CSV table of C-alpha atoms and ligand atoms in Angstrom, one decimal:
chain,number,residue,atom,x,y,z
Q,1,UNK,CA,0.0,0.0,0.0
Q,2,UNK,CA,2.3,2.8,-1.1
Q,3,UNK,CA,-0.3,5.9,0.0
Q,4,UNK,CA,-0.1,4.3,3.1
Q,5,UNK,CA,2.0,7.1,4.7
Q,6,UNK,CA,0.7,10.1,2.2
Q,7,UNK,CA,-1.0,12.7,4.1
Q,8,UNK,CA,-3.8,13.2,2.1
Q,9,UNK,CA,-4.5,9.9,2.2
Q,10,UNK,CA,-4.0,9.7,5.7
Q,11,UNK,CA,-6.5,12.7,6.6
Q,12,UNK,CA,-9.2,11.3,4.9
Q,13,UNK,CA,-9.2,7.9,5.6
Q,14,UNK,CA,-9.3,8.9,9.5
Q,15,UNK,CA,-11.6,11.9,8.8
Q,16,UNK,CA,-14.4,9.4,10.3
Q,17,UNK,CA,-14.5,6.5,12.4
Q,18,UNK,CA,-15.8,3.7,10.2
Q,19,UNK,CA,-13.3,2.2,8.5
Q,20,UNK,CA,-10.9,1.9,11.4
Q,21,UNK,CA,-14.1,0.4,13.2
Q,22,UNK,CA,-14.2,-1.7,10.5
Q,23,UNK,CA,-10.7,-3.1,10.4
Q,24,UNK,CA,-11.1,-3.5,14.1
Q,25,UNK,CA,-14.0,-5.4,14.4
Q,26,UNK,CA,-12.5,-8.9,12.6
Q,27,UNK,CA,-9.7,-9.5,14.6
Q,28,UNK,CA,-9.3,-12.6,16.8
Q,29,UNK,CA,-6.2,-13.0,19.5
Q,30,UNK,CA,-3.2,-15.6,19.1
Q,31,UNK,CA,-4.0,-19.2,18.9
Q,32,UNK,CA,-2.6,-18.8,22.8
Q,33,UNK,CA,-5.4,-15.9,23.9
Q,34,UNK,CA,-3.2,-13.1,23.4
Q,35,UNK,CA,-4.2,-9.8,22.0
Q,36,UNK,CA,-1.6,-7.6,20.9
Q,37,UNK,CA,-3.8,-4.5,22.7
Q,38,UNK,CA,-3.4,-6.6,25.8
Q,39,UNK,CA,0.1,-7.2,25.3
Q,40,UNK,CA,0.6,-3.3,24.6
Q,41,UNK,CA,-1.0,-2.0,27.5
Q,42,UNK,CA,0.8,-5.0,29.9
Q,43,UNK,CA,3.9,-3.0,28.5
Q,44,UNK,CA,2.9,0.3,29.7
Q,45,UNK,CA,2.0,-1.1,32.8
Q,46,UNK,CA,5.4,-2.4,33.1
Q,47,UNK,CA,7.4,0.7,32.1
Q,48,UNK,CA,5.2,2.8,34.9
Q,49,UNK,CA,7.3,3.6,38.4
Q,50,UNK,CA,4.2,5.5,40.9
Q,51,UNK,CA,3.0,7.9,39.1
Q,52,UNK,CA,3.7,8.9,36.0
Q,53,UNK,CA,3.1,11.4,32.8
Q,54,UNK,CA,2.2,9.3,29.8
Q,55,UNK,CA,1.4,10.4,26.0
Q,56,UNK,CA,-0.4,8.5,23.5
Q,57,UNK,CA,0.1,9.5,19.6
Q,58,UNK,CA,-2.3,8.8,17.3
Q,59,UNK,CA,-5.2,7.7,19.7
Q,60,UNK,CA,-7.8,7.2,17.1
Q,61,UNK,CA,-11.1,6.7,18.8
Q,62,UNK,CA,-9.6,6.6,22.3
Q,63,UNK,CA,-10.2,3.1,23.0
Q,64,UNK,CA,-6.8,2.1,24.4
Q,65,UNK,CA,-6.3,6.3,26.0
Q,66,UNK,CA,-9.5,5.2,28.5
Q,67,UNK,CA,-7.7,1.7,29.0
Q,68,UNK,CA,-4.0,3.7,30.1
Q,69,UNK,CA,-6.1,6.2,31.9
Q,70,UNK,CA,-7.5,3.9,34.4
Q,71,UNK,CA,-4.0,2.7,35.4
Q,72,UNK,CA,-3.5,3.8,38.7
Q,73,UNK,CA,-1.0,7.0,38.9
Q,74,UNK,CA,-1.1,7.6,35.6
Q,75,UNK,CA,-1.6,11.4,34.1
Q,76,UNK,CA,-2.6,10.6,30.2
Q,77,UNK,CA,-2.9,13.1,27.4
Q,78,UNK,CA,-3.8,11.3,23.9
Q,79,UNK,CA,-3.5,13.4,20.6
Q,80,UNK,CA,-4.2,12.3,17.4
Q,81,UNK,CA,-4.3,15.0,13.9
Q,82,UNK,CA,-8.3,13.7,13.1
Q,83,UNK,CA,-10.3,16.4,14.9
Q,84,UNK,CA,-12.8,13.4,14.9
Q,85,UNK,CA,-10.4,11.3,16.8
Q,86,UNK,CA,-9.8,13.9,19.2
Q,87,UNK,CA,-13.5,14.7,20.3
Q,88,UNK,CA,-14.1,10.6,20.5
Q,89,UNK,CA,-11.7,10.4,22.8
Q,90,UNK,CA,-12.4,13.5,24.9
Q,91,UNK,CA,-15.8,11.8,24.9
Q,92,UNK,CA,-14.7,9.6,27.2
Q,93,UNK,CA,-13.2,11.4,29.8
Q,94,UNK,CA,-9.6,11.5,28.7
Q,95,UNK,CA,-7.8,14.6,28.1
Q,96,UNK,CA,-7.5,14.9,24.6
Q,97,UNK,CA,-5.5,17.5,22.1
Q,98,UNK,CA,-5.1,17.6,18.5
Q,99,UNK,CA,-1.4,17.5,17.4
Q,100,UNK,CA,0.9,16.2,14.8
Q,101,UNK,CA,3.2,13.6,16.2
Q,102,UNK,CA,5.9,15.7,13.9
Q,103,UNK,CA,5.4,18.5,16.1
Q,104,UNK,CA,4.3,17.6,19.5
Q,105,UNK,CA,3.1,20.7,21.5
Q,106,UNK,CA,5.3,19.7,24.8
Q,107,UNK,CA,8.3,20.8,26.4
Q,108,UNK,CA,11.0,18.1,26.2
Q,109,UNK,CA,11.6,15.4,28.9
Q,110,UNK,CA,7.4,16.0,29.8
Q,111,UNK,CA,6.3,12.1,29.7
Q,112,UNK,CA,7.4,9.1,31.5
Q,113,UNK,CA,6.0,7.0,28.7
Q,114,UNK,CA,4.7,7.1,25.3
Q,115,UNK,CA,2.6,5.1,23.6
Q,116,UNK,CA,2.3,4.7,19.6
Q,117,UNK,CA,-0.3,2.3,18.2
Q,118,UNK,CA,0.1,1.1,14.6
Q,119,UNK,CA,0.6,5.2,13.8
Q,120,UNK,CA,3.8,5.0,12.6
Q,121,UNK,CA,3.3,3.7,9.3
Q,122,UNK,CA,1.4,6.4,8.6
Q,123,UNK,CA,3.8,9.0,9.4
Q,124,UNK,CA,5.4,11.6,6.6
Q,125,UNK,CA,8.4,12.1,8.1
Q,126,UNK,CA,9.7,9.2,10.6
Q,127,UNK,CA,13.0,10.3,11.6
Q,128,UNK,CA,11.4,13.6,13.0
Q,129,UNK,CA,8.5,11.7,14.2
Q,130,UNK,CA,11.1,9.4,16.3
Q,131,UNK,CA,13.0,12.7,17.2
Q,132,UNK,CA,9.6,14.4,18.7
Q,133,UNK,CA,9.0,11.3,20.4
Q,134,UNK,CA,12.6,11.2,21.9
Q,135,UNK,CA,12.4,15.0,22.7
Q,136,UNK,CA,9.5,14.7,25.2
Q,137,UNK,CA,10.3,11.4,27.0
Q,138,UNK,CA,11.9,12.2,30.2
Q,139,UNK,CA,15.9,10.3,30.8
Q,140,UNK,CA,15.0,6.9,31.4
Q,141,UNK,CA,11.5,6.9,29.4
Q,142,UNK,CA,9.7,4.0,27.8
Q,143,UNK,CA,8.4,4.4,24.6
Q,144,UNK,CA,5.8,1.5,23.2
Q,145,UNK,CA,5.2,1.1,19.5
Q,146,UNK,CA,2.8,-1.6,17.8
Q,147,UNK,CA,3.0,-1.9,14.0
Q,148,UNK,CA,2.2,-4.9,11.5
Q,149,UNK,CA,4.7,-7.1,9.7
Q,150,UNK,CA,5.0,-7.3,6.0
Q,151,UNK,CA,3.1,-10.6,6.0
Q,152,UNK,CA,0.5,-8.8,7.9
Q,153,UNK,CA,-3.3,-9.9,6.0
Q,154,UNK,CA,-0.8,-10.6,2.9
Q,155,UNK,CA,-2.6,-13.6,1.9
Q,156,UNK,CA,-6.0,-11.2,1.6
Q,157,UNK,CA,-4.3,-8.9,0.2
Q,158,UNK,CA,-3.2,-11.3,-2.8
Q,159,UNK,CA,-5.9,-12.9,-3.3
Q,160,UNK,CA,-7.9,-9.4,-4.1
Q,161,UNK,CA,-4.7,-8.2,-6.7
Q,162,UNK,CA,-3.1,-7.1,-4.1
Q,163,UNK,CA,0.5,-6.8,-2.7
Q,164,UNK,CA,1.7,-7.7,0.7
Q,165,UNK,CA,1.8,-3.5,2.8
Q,166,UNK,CA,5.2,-2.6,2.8
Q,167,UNK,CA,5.7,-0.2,5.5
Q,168,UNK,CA,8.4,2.0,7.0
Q,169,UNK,CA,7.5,0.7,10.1
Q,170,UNK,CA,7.3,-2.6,10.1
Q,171,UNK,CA,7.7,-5.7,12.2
Q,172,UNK,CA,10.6,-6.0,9.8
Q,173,UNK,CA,12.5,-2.3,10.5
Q,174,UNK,CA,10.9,-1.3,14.1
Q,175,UNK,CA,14.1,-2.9,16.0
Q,176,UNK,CA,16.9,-0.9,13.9
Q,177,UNK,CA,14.4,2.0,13.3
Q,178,UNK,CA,14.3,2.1,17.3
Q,179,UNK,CA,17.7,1.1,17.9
Q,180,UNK,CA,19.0,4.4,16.6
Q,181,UNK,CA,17.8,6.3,19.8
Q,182,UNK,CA,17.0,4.0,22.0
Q,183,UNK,CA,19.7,1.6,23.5
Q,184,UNK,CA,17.6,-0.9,24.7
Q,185,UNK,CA,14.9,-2.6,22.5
Q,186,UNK,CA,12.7,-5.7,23.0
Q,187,UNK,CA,10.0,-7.1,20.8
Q,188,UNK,CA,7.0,-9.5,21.3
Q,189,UNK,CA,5.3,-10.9,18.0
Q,190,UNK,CA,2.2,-12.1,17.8
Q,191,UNK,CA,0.6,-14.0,15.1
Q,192,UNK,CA,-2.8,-12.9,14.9
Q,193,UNK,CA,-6.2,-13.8,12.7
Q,194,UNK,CA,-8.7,-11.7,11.0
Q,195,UNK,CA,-11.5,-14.4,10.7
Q,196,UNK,CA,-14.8,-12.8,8.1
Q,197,UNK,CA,-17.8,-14.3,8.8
Q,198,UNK,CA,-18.7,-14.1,4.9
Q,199,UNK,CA,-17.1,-12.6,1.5
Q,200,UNK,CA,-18.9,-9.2,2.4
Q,201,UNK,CA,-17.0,-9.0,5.5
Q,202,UNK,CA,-14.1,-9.6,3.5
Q,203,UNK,CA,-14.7,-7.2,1.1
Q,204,UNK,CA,-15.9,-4.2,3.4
Q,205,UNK,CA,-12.7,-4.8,5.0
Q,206,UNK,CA,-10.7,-4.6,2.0
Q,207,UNK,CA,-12.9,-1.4,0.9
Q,208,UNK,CA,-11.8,0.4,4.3
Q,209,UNK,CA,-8.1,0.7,2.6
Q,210,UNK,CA,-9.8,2.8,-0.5
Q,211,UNK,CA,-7.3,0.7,-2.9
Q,212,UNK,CA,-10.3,-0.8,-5.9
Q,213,UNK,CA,-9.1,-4.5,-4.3
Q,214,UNK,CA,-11.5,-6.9,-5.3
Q,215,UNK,CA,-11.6,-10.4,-3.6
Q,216,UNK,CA,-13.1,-13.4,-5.8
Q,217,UNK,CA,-16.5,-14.8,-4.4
Q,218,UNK,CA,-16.3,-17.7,-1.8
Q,219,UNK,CA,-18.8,-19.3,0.5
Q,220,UNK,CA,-18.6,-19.6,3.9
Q,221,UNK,CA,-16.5,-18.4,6.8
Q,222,UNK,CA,-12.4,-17.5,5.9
Q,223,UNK,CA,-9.9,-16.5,8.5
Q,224,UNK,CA,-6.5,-14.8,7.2
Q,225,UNK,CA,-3.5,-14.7,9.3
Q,226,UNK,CA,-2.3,-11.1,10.9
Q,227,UNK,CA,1.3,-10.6,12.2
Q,228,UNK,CA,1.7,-7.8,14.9
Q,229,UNK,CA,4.4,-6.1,16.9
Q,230,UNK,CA,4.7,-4.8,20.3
Q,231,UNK,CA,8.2,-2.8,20.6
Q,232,UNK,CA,9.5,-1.7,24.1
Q,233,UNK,CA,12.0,0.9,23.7
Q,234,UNK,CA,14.3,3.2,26.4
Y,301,LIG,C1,-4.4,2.9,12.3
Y,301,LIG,S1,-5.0,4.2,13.2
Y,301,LIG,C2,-4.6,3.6,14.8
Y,301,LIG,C3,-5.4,4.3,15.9
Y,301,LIG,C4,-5.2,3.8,17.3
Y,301,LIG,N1,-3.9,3.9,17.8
Y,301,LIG,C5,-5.7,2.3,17.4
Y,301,LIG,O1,-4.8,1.5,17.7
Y,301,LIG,O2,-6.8,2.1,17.2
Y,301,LIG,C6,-3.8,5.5,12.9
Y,301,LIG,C7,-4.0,6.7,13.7
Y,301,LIG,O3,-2.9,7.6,13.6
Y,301,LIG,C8,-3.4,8.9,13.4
Y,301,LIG,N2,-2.3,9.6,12.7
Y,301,LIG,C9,-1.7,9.4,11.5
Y,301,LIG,N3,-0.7,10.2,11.2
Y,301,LIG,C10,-0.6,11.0,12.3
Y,301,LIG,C11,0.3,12.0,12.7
Y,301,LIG,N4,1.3,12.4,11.8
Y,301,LIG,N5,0.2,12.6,13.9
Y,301,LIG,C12,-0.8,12.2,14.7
Y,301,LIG,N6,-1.7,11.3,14.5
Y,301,LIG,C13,-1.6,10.6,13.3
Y,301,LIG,C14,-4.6,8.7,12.5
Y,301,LIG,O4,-5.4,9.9,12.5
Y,301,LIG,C15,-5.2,7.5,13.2
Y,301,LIG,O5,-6.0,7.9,14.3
């Protein structure tokens, strides 16, 4: 998907929240019960000492900003650039600003943790991204990224006309990508499914990407195999 980080592309297909609730709505945990929101949110649990400043980037409907607000001691604010995003997740009782991850209204060295969730992808420029990200984690910081791995729904994707998504953060790049400003990196993969209860499903998911993919007919159920990320960086 090579619009995949082109702004324009990027604005729009966020403008709303349906096709992110779409995406969202087929996926099953590991064949071991994990779910790589789980695993993400474990993560930040782990990286907080008493209490503690943390930032989401990117917090698209706010789902995971009320999850990290409930943690006890924690001070969350969640931005996102989709003025939609922002008010859905102001909605429920986070506080929540509009901002560029590029240029992140905080002074540096403002957030014990910060928390990224299959955003980076998406991102124009990475290396300043990274550098904004660096800028306003405190000495010591944690900084938790989830992304997809090249293999990520590939099999879906060919069988519409498609080509496996290509990212520049990727399963694939996230450990040197990190390594350059972080010193310590770890990594948990998960193997995920997207399971469509009929060829509709299939297709309304494929539809959410605005690509012109077309998957052939079939009957029945079809599950197609996800691959996901969880990075812990400091
Ligand atoms: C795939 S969605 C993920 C949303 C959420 N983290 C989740 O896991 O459901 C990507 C999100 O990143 C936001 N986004 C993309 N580029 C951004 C940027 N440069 N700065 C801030 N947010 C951005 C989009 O508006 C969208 O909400």
């Amino acid at each position: 998907m090579s619009q995949m980080n082109d702004p324009d592309y990027v604005r729009e297909q966020y403008a709303s929240e349906d096709n992110l609730e779409t995406r969202r709505s087929v996926w099953q945990p590991t064949a071991e019960g994990l779910d790589p929101v789980n695993e993400a949110l474990n993560a930040i649990d782990r990286a907080l000492v008493g209490d503690a400043d943390v930032l989401e980037v990117g917090c698209g409907t706010g789902a995971m900003a009320e999850r990290i607000n409930a943690l006890p001691g924690v001070t969350l604010v969640a931005t996102d650039f989709s003025e939609r995003f922002v008010e859905l997740t102001a909605a429920r009782g986070v506080d929540a600003r509009q901002a560029d991850i590029c240029y992140l209204p905080f002074d540096d060295a403002s957030f014990d943790v910060v928390y990224a969730g299959w955003m980076l992808y998406h991102v124009r420029d990475l290396d300043r991204a990274l550098n904004e990200v660096r800028r306003v984690l405190r000495p010591g910081g944690t900084f938790v990224a989830v992304t997809n791995g090249n293999d990520h729904i590939a099999d879906l994707l060919r069988a519409a006309g498609g080509k496996p998504a290509i990212t520049q953060f990727s399963s694939e790049t996230g450990e040197f990508v990190l390594g350059r400003r972080f010193g310590d990196v770890r990594r948990h993969d998960l193997e995920t499914r997207a399971v469509f209860g009929d060829h509709a499903a299939a297709q309304a998911y494929l539809d959410s990407f605005d690509e012109g993919l077309v998957l052939p007919p079939f009957e029945g159920e079809r599950e197609y195999a996800g691959h996901v990320t969880v990075f812990e960086a400091r």
